[in-house]
Amino acid sequence: MFDSLLFDTMLIAALGIGSQWVGWRFRIPAIVVMSIVGLLAGPILGVINPSEDFGEVFKPLISLAVAIILFEGSLSLDFREVRGLGRPVFRIVTIGAFLAWILGSLAAHYVAGLSLAVAFVIGGLFIVTGPTVILPLLRQAKLKPRPAALLKWEGIVVDPFGALLAVFAFEIIQFFSNDDVTAMTLLMFFLASGFATLLGYGCAKGLGYIFENGHVPEFLKSPVMFGVVIACFTVADEITHETGLLAVTAMGITLANMHISSIQDMRHFKENISILLTSAVFVMLTASLTKETLLQILDINILAFVLLMLFVVRPLSIWLSTIGTDLTSAEKTFVGWIAPRGIVALTVASYFSSVLSESGFEDASILTSLTFALVFSTVLAHGFSIGWLAKKLGLAIDNQPGVLIVGASSFSTALSKTLKELKIPVLISDSSFQRLETARKAGIPFIREEILSEQTEYNLDMTPYEYMIAASELDSYNALVCNTFVPEIGRSNLFQLALHNRRGEDLEAMGNTIGGRLLFNEQATWEALNEKVESGFVFRKTNITNQYRYQQYMDERHPEAIPLFILKPSGKIEFFTRKSQRKAEPGDLVVSLTPPTKEFKKIQEKITEKKT
């Protein structure tokens, strides 16, 4: 209909971001949706064919996008995150990767029917999982910190090594089958890999120095960083193919462990870029497949190979490599199952398919079909099973969304106690041990940390908490806390209390982008709420039914009562705010802060009964 690159670009972006939204809205793996819409738009309906439409720039675009995605993922690899997990992680990315290569190569040879040479090339590539597939799944699965850290580190660290292992296997094949390839060629490959690592390390150190010493203004830091990433990848990759991925991974890990404040400030921007690129690249790759490739997937040997990789090779390599570590059987089982392949496997496989075919290996023609069969099968199987299996093995956080309250006080303690009674995960954070005294006595979970400190990021698991309430006695601090956690929690789930209602200092006069949403009503200030709790106000829970409607509840409630939140049957919490008043439906529970009139009446009735 529209034969232009502009239309293709628009459609790819729309399909990619649309897939992300569908995944979020219906709580299904977005990577699965992207695969399906890519196949529909490409080989099935023939609307687009990015590999033909983009021509010679297709592969460079994909390569640069993968490099940026891998760099963004490696920026999250802070060594402090794997305290206590160093040994299992090291075993999995070394011994585990080696076992997966050998076992996968043998499976490709004896089951898929590939020659031994081609099998060892593609076997090296199949050890990768990668941030493009594993990170979106981790965001949706709500895993506990240990299994999440294991999968994330394996996915990002092994990603470049899988590509390098495939290149190394290809060089070995060339060495034994081609007289023009000598031992010096192999030596140059290892030297190029070492150079790529040093290049990435040097770029990171240089970037860190100029950022920390103010040689780059704030508005240029993100462009400069991505410019250096592209340069680092390109220089390394031009010297030896696929070493560019190693260079950007080394660069990202080095920057992550330099703890530069500027890098943390750019976190939201980097994540947005990574999500956009992941969406676009996966749609482009699946849309570029041919019908012949899809039909070839139905070959019995390819299907048998995929099943063997899923149920034998991956579990066996994980269990054998983690012998003697402190991983539990549940953790080994879970990590041994979850290993979705993604963009790197597809892009590098297409490269080796053409290179090996040109070198005389006719069986290399099925590499693209074999790779896509494994990618699509693992994305579907692991994407839909990760949440279910994590719950079954006790490795997932409770589905009930929790509340993190920043600032200990009489009101926050009483609110936390009510949330706890409703079986809602709750945690109070405060840097003062004295202010936390009431929470400690009430048995409320707490953490004595400065929520804005970098150290808290590694001491506090944020996974259980979907809502945050900034409830300290400082308006400016509450606003700062909310602004800091916008990328992690989302603006719609960030709330804060106003300290007072004096004109001129009212937070509502500030811009909509500053701070969180102001809770409750204009009378519900920090001072007023604490005074009410200390004077005996109680938290009342009212069930809304078909017989007792919300309007009746509103008509009959005490004039001084303050509706706080509505608890939905699904576990979702809807807080009342100054700008958006909620309406409860039958089946909902309304929690309000109410004068203790009913309690006084009950006490009076009991006293009267005793007298009579």
XYZ file of C-alpha atoms in Angstrom:
612
model
C 0.000 0.000 0.000
C 2.716 2.484 1.040
C 6.065 1.648 -0.479
C 8.428 3.879 1.465
C 11.009 3.628 4.239
C 9.111 6.286 6.164
C 6.006 4.082 6.275
C 8.087 1.025 7.248
C 9.763 2.948 10.052
C 6.432 4.242 11.339
C 4.839 0.788 11.235
C 7.790 -0.898 12.963
C 7.750 1.685 15.758
C 3.969 1.398 16.155
C 4.017 -2.406 16.217
C 6.936 -2.522 18.654
C 5.588 -0.002 21.167
C 2.057 -1.337 20.702
C 3.346 -4.808 21.602
C 4.950 -3.423 24.753
C 1.646 -1.823 25.755
C -0.367 -4.986 25.053
C 2.128 -6.983 27.133
C 1.787 -4.519 30.020
C -1.995 -4.208 29.770
C -2.753 -7.937 29.673
C 0.242 -9.055 31.770
C 1.762 -11.266 29.083
C 5.390 -11.269 27.890
C 5.809 -8.384 25.447
C 8.548 -10.291 23.615
C 5.929 -12.916 22.634
C 3.594 -10.249 21.260
C 6.466 -8.665 19.282
C 7.330 -12.025 17.727
C 3.744 -12.654 16.657
C 3.097 -9.176 15.196
C 6.447 -9.296 13.381
C 5.513 -12.605 11.749
C 2.065 -11.295 10.843
C 3.403 -8.069 9.314
C 6.241 -9.825 7.496
C 6.138 -13.345 6.055
C 2.429 -14.053 6.725
C 0.708 -10.893 5.424
C 3.629 -9.434 3.462
C 3.046 -5.846 4.606
C 6.759 -5.156 5.187
C 10.097 -6.853 4.634
C 12.678 -4.744 6.507
C 15.746 -6.644 5.251
C 14.816 -5.823 1.646
C 13.285 -2.406 2.278
C 16.257 -1.079 4.245
C 18.790 -2.770 1.981
C 22.459 -2.376 2.901
C 21.757 -0.344 6.050
C 19.637 -3.137 7.605
C 22.473 -5.118 9.199
C 24.445 -2.067 10.462
C 21.255 -0.657 12.020
C 20.522 -3.938 13.786
C 24.129 -4.258 14.963
C 24.216 -0.734 16.418
C 20.852 -1.237 18.111
C 22.028 -4.507 19.697
C 25.212 -2.779 20.886
C 23.252 0.013 22.591
C 20.825 -2.471 24.182
C 23.709 -4.585 25.488
C 25.493 -1.484 26.814
C 22.359 -0.275 28.614
C 21.904 -3.716 30.160
C 25.525 -3.949 31.304
C 25.168 -0.567 33.038
C 23.034 -2.357 35.628
C 25.741 -4.908 36.451
C 26.991 -3.448 39.720
C 29.160 -5.969 41.577
C 27.411 -5.050 44.829
C 24.276 -6.688 43.463
C 25.824 -10.164 43.507
C 27.096 -10.206 47.062
C 26.806 -13.824 48.101
C 26.127 -14.864 44.499
C 29.614 -14.393 43.084
C 30.456 -18.081 42.963
C 27.214 -19.293 41.295
C 27.330 -16.440 38.757
C 30.975 -17.175 37.896
C 30.247 -20.898 37.536
C 27.228 -20.322 35.287
C 28.957 -17.853 32.934
C 32.094 -20.040 32.630
C 31.573 -23.761 33.292
C 27.855 -23.560 32.537
C 28.443 -21.733 29.254
C 31.145 -24.215 28.229
C 28.922 -27.218 28.999
C 26.015 -25.621 27.121
C 28.308 -25.098 24.100
C 29.535 -28.713 24.028
C 26.139 -30.286 24.701
C 24.335 -27.943 22.301
C 26.876 -28.588 19.550
C 26.543 -32.361 19.934
C 22.749 -32.023 19.828
C 22.979 -29.926 16.646
C 25.205 -32.566 15.045
C 23.495 -35.798 16.085
C 19.865 -34.596 16.194
C 19.550 -31.620 13.826
C 21.862 -33.282 11.304
C 24.450 -30.503 10.961
C 28.056 -31.277 10.181
C 30.330 -31.240 13.225
C 32.023 -28.019 12.076
C 28.794 -26.070 11.579
C 27.327 -27.564 14.781
C 30.152 -26.191 16.936
C 29.774 -22.739 15.389
C 26.049 -22.538 16.023
C 26.387 -24.297 19.400
C 28.526 -21.426 20.650
C 25.879 -18.958 19.620
C 23.072 -20.834 21.386
C 24.537 -20.282 24.857
C 23.312 -16.665 24.819
C 20.104 -15.389 26.384
C 20.718 -11.650 26.390
C 19.123 -8.499 27.842
C 16.679 -8.094 24.948
C 14.673 -11.100 26.098
C 15.577 -11.747 29.722
C 15.194 -8.195 31.098
C 11.582 -7.713 29.856
C 10.649 -11.075 31.393
C 12.275 -10.170 34.725
C 10.321 -6.904 34.836
C 7.032 -8.799 34.513
C 7.785 -11.883 36.646
C 8.519 -10.085 39.976
C 11.206 -12.536 41.015
C 13.025 -12.538 44.306
C 16.465 -10.855 44.171
C 18.656 -13.999 43.947
C 17.145 -15.729 40.874
C 16.621 -12.348 39.191
C 20.288 -11.416 39.685
C 21.472 -14.807 38.381
C 19.437 -14.578 35.181
C 20.295 -10.931 34.565
C 24.054 -11.397 35.000
C 24.112 -14.543 32.891
C 22.076 -12.931 30.122
C 24.234 -9.828 29.829
C 27.700 -11.288 30.453
C 27.299 -14.385 28.269
C 25.720 -12.428 25.404
C 28.974 -11.148 23.838
C 30.873 -14.327 24.689
C 28.383 -16.464 22.792
C 28.994 -14.456 19.634
C 32.761 -14.591 20.216
C 32.607 -18.339 20.804
C 30.873 -18.782 17.455
C 33.569 -16.663 15.772
C 36.297 -18.646 17.545
C 34.762 -21.956 16.383
C 34.579 -20.597 12.831
C 38.247 -19.556 12.961
C 39.207 -23.054 14.159
C 37.265 -24.588 11.263
C 39.010 -22.274 8.838
C 42.374 -23.144 10.394
C 41.914 -26.860 9.768
C 40.155 -26.623 6.406
C 41.777 -23.581 4.774
C 45.525 -23.413 4.117
C 45.397 -19.604 4.046
C 44.429 -19.491 7.733
C 47.435 -19.917 10.039
C 48.083 -19.952 13.776
C 48.795 -16.228 13.494
C 45.154 -15.708 12.453
C 43.969 -17.368 15.662
C 46.431 -15.312 17.688
C 45.122 -12.128 16.090
C 41.580 -13.128 17.058
C 42.545 -13.403 20.728
C 44.510 -10.163 20.553
C 41.512 -8.421 18.983
C 39.273 -9.705 21.791
C 41.731 -8.402 24.374
C 41.914 -5.065 22.562
C 38.103 -4.810 22.541
C 37.996 -5.360 26.304
C 40.678 -2.726 26.914
C 38.974 -0.334 24.510
C 35.688 -0.635 26.396
C 37.460 -0.172 29.733
C 39.369 2.870 28.457
C 36.253 4.495 26.991
C 34.431 4.048 30.288
C 37.273 5.534 32.330
C 37.591 8.473 29.945
C 33.868 9.102 29.950
C 33.741 8.905 33.731
C 36.585 11.399 34.073
C 35.084 14.056 31.814
C 31.633 13.642 33.377
C 32.846 13.871 36.967
C 35.063 16.873 36.299
C 32.396 18.906 34.535
C 33.962 18.903 31.068
C 30.578 18.065 29.502
C 27.376 20.033 30.278
C 24.360 18.110 31.562
C 22.331 18.489 28.366
C 25.130 16.874 26.317
C 25.957 13.952 28.586
C 23.492 11.481 27.077
C 24.422 12.301 23.446
C 28.142 12.127 24.285
C 27.737 8.791 26.043
C 25.838 7.199 23.168
C 28.314 8.651 20.689
C 31.169 6.999 22.581
C 29.238 3.695 22.746
C 28.742 3.679 18.965
C 32.389 4.591 18.367
C 33.628 1.927 20.786
C 31.469 -0.754 19.154
C 32.356 0.251 15.598
C 36.134 0.418 16.118
C 36.260 -2.992 17.800
C 33.894 -4.609 15.303
C 35.804 -3.274 12.289
C 38.979 -4.868 13.612
C 37.355 -8.283 14.234
C 33.708 -9.140 13.639
C 31.573 -9.531 16.834
C 34.225 -8.157 19.229
C 32.246 -4.918 19.325
C 29.711 -6.545 21.652
C 32.515 -7.450 24.044
C 33.784 -3.845 23.962
C 30.439 -2.235 24.874
C 29.807 -4.827 27.597
C 33.196 -4.072 29.184
C 32.428 -0.361 28.897
C 29.028 -0.710 30.569
C 30.262 -2.866 33.465
C 33.164 -0.481 34.121
C 30.859 2.544 34.203
C 28.379 0.726 36.437
C 31.042 0.098 39.061
C 32.503 3.609 38.974
C 29.273 4.837 40.664
C 29.092 8.075 38.721
C 26.112 10.187 39.694
C 25.608 11.373 36.104
C 25.023 7.818 34.903
C 22.277 7.315 37.497
C 20.670 10.607 36.462
C 20.410 9.352 32.867
C 18.913 5.998 33.869
C 15.364 6.834 32.767
C 16.506 8.071 29.354
C 18.705 4.999 28.783
C 15.894 2.612 29.678
C 13.507 4.369 27.290
C 16.026 4.102 24.441
C 16.615 0.424 25.200
C 12.879 -0.401 25.234
C 12.339 1.449 21.958
C 15.264 -0.292 20.242
C 14.342 -3.743 21.578
C 10.800 -3.333 20.293
C 11.889 -2.141 16.861
C 14.694 -4.663 16.347
C 12.645 -7.715 17.313
C 9.821 -6.702 14.970
C 12.321 -6.032 12.158
C 14.032 -9.412 12.537
C 10.842 -11.489 12.679
C 9.247 -9.495 9.851
C 12.319 -10.194 7.670
C 11.909 -13.962 7.802
C 10.631 -15.772 4.718
C 7.793 -18.273 4.403
C 10.347 -20.914 3.403
C 12.201 -20.356 6.687
C 8.972 -20.793 8.654
C 8.021 -23.973 6.812
C 11.506 -25.400 7.347
C 10.994 -25.072 11.107
C 8.455 -27.928 10.958
C 11.247 -30.376 10.063
C 11.226 -33.229 12.607
C 14.973 -32.965 13.218
C 14.736 -29.248 14.032
C 11.811 -29.830 16.396
C 13.667 -32.649 18.152
C 16.728 -30.406 18.525
C 14.635 -27.648 20.119
C 13.089 -30.072 22.624
C 16.525 -31.409 23.518
C 17.859 -27.886 24.106
C 14.877 -27.024 26.284
C 14.620 -30.123 28.453
C 18.136 -31.607 28.516
C 20.968 -29.283 27.491
C 20.013 -26.192 29.506
C 18.969 -27.926 32.767
C 21.960 -30.265 32.674
C 24.511 -27.486 32.102
C 23.102 -25.446 35.014
C 22.895 -28.350 37.468
C 26.407 -29.586 36.666
C 28.020 -26.129 36.765
C 26.463 -25.189 40.126
C 27.468 -28.319 42.038
C 28.999 -27.225 45.350
C 27.370 -23.763 45.358
C 24.771 -22.509 47.819
C 21.984 -22.415 45.235
C 18.850 -24.229 46.352
C 17.237 -26.962 44.272
C 14.398 -24.557 43.461
C 16.839 -21.927 42.190
C 18.738 -24.477 40.090
C 15.502 -25.811 38.616
C 14.243 -22.336 37.815
C 17.477 -21.028 36.250
C 17.880 -24.361 34.455
C 14.563 -23.837 32.706
C 14.587 -20.093 31.926
C 16.880 -19.375 28.970
C 15.063 -17.491 26.184
C 17.182 -16.696 23.109
C 16.760 -13.402 21.302
C 18.183 -10.759 19.007
C 21.896 -11.632 19.174
C 21.208 -15.257 18.246
C 19.088 -14.228 15.243
C 21.463 -11.571 13.907
C 24.684 -13.547 14.288
C 23.091 -16.755 12.950
C 22.103 -15.002 9.727
C 25.696 -13.780 9.376
C 27.173 -17.265 9.840
C 24.577 -18.818 7.565
C 25.917 -16.812 4.628
C 29.601 -17.047 5.614
C 29.565 -20.812 6.143
C 27.580 -21.377 2.932
C 30.196 -19.386 1.008
C 32.892 -21.570 2.615
C 31.298 -24.718 1.176
C 29.156 -25.931 4.091
C 25.809 -26.599 2.400
C 24.033 -27.583 5.622
C 24.519 -24.017 6.897
C 21.471 -23.003 4.859
C 19.153 -24.223 7.639
C 20.840 -22.147 10.370
C 18.324 -19.303 10.188
C 15.376 -21.709 10.464
C 17.051 -23.637 13.282
C 17.831 -20.448 15.189
C 14.378 -18.959 14.802
C 12.782 -22.238 15.894
C 14.826 -22.122 19.102
C 14.242 -18.389 19.629
C 10.484 -18.536 19.095
C 10.057 -21.735 21.141
C 12.058 -20.456 24.109
C 10.380 -17.035 24.019
C 6.943 -18.682 24.109
C 7.773 -21.457 26.590
C 9.782 -19.342 29.020
C 7.758 -16.178 28.533
C 4.490 -17.810 29.591
C 5.969 -20.106 32.246
C 8.386 -17.811 34.117
C 5.744 -16.319 36.419
C 3.922 -19.600 37.046
C 7.113 -21.575 37.743
C 8.516 -18.852 40.028
C 5.343 -19.004 42.150
C 5.380 -22.806 42.265
C 9.011 -22.849 43.418
C 8.533 -20.011 45.905
C 10.848 -17.656 44.014
C 8.310 -14.944 43.208
C 7.159 -11.960 45.207
C 3.504 -12.066 46.319
C 1.186 -10.707 43.629
C -0.465 -8.369 46.141
C 1.016 -4.930 45.357
C 2.703 -3.411 48.404
C 3.132 0.096 49.786
C 6.435 1.733 50.729
C 6.003 4.640 53.152
C 8.867 7.108 53.514
C 8.787 8.864 56.878
C 7.834 7.393 60.255
C 5.111 9.106 62.288
C 1.971 8.290 64.254
C -0.132 8.402 61.100
C 2.226 6.355 58.893
C 2.502 3.702 61.630
C -1.280 3.478 62.030
C -1.780 3.353 58.244
C 0.872 0.617 57.965
C -0.840 -1.390 60.696
C -4.124 -1.216 58.755
C -2.416 -2.263 55.516
C -0.759 -5.150 57.306
C -4.135 -6.293 58.684
C -5.407 -6.338 55.090
C -2.413 -8.550 54.150
C -0.914 -5.820 51.975
C 2.924 -5.805 51.993
C 4.061 -2.600 53.709
C 7.395 -1.124 54.708
C 8.308 2.115 56.507
C 11.624 3.741 55.623
C 13.240 6.411 57.786
C 16.792 7.398 58.629
C 15.914 8.120 62.279
C 15.838 5.232 64.735
C 13.896 7.423 67.165
C 11.105 8.183 64.682
C 10.860 4.473 63.892
C 10.171 3.589 67.534
C 6.360 3.484 67.159
C 6.667 1.303 64.031
C 9.003 -1.106 65.842
C 6.636 -1.412 68.808
C 3.686 -2.022 66.486
C 5.556 -4.813 64.671
C 5.571 -2.977 61.339
C 8.359 -3.938 58.884
C 10.828 -1.065 58.616
C 14.221 -0.175 57.224
C 16.484 2.383 58.841
C 18.011 3.884 55.721
C 18.081 7.168 53.852
C 15.825 6.263 50.935
C 17.724 8.593 48.586
C 21.170 7.142 49.334
C 22.850 4.977 46.723
C 23.495 2.241 49.289
C 19.763 1.812 49.926
C 19.328 0.779 46.288
C 21.261 -2.405 47.058
C 19.920 -3.011 50.584
C 16.252 -2.586 49.683
C 14.379 -4.871 47.305
C 11.760 -2.653 45.653
C 10.028 -5.504 43.804
C 7.106 -6.018 46.253
C 6.170 -2.323 46.340
C 4.090 -0.800 43.552
C 3.032 2.272 45.544
C 5.086 4.839 47.429
C 3.889 7.449 49.917
C 6.305 10.211 50.879
C 5.079 11.122 54.362
C 7.901 13.012 56.051
C 7.496 16.382 57.784
C 9.217 18.212 54.894
C 7.307 19.080 51.716
C 10.468 19.614 49.690
C 11.923 16.256 50.771
C 8.671 14.463 49.899
C 8.701 16.056 46.441
C 12.342 15.059 45.928
C 11.657 11.452 46.928
C 8.734 11.220 44.511
C 10.717 12.742 41.639
C 13.600 10.331 42.262
C 11.401 7.240 42.043
C 9.359 8.225 38.975
C 11.388 5.909 36.632
C 11.056 2.941 38.973
C 7.496 3.215 40.303
C 5.707 5.474 37.846
C 4.152 8.877 38.455
C 0.609 7.499 38.865
C 1.652 5.391 41.886
C 3.646 8.073 43.721
C 1.902 9.989 46.488
C 2.826 12.488 49.163
C 1.309 14.271 52.126
C 1.174 18.049 52.268
C 2.634 19.527 55.434
C 0.118 22.376 55.748
C -2.348 24.430 53.753
C -0.888 27.892 54.106
C -1.242 29.955 50.955
C 1.995 30.601 49.131
C 3.548 27.310 50.190
C 0.853 24.988 48.927
C 2.393 22.273 46.773
C -0.533 22.435 44.350
C 0.915 25.726 43.112
C 3.938 23.817 41.822
C 4.119 22.257 38.383
C 2.504 18.893 37.725
C 5.921 17.354 37.167
C 7.172 18.173 40.678
C 6.522 15.740 43.502
C 3.842 13.109 43.884
C 0.069 13.286 43.867
C -1.287 14.988 47.001
C -3.225 12.525 49.106
C -6.762 12.675 50.465
C -8.359 16.144 50.816
C -7.276 19.674 51.706
C -7.839 19.088 55.424
C -5.677 15.939 55.403
C -2.288 17.528 55.967
C 0.645 15.840 57.684
C -0.011 17.822 60.845
C -3.770 17.201 60.859
C -3.508 13.460 60.176
C -1.017 12.918 62.984
C -3.127 14.971 65.374
C -6.213 12.922 64.542
C -4.430 9.597 65.075
C -2.947 10.789 68.379
C -6.383 12.032 69.543
C -8.004 8.625 68.999
C -9.254 8.595 65.402
C -9.517 5.048 64.048
C -9.084 3.367 60.642
C -12.476 1.994 59.656
C -12.991 -0.638 56.923
C -16.324 -0.589 55.111
C -17.469 -3.205 52.588
C -19.404 -1.857 49.618
C -22.127 -4.253 48.452
C -25.200 -4.248 46.230
C -27.260 -3.591 49.347
C -24.934 -0.955 50.807
C -23.817 1.258 47.936
C -20.963 3.732 47.919
C -23.303 6.736 47.788
C -25.048 5.556 50.930
C -21.678 5.181 52.625
C -20.742 8.753 51.638
C -24.073 10.097 52.884
C -23.814 8.343 56.244
C -20.129 8.828 57.024
C -19.064 11.194 59.788
C -18.388 14.778 58.575
C -14.841 14.599 59.936
C -14.099 11.210 58.353
C -11.374 11.179 55.704
C -11.611 8.481 52.986
C -8.083 7.119 52.476
C -8.169 4.382 49.848
C -10.246 1.734 48.095
C -9.038 -1.870 48.052
C -10.229 -3.723 44.939
C -10.902 -7.499 44.944
C -7.908 -7.856 42.602
C -5.632 -6.392 45.271
C -5.230 -3.058 43.494
C -5.195 -0.008 45.763
C -6.822 3.255 44.704
C -5.815 6.135 46.970
C -8.034 9.188 47.279
C -6.211 12.307 46.076
C -7.083 15.975 45.955
C -7.507 16.024 42.186
C -9.137 12.641 41.546
C -11.866 11.419 43.857
C -12.532 7.700 43.613
C -15.817 5.813 43.495
C -16.114 2.354 45.015
C -18.042 -0.483 43.383
C -19.768 -3.491 45.000
C -17.074 -5.859 46.247
C -14.641 -3.050 47.113
C -13.414 -2.166 50.581
C -13.218 1.500 51.616
C -10.761 2.474 54.356
C -11.225 5.807 56.107
C -9.862 7.701 59.108
C -12.893 8.273 61.328
C -13.701 9.728 64.773
C -14.149 6.838 67.234
C -17.853 7.542 67.847
C -18.976 3.974 67.180
C -16.267 2.582 69.436
C -17.290 4.957 72.251
C -20.902 3.864 71.831
C -19.931 0.188 72.067
C -17.890 0.843 75.202
C -20.791 2.799 76.721
C -23.202 -0.021 75.896
C -20.942 -2.584 77.547
C -20.635 -0.438 80.659
C -24.440 -0.070 80.779
C -24.907 -3.849 80.376
C -22.539 -4.573 83.259
C -24.370 -2.131 85.525
C -27.706 -3.756 84.795
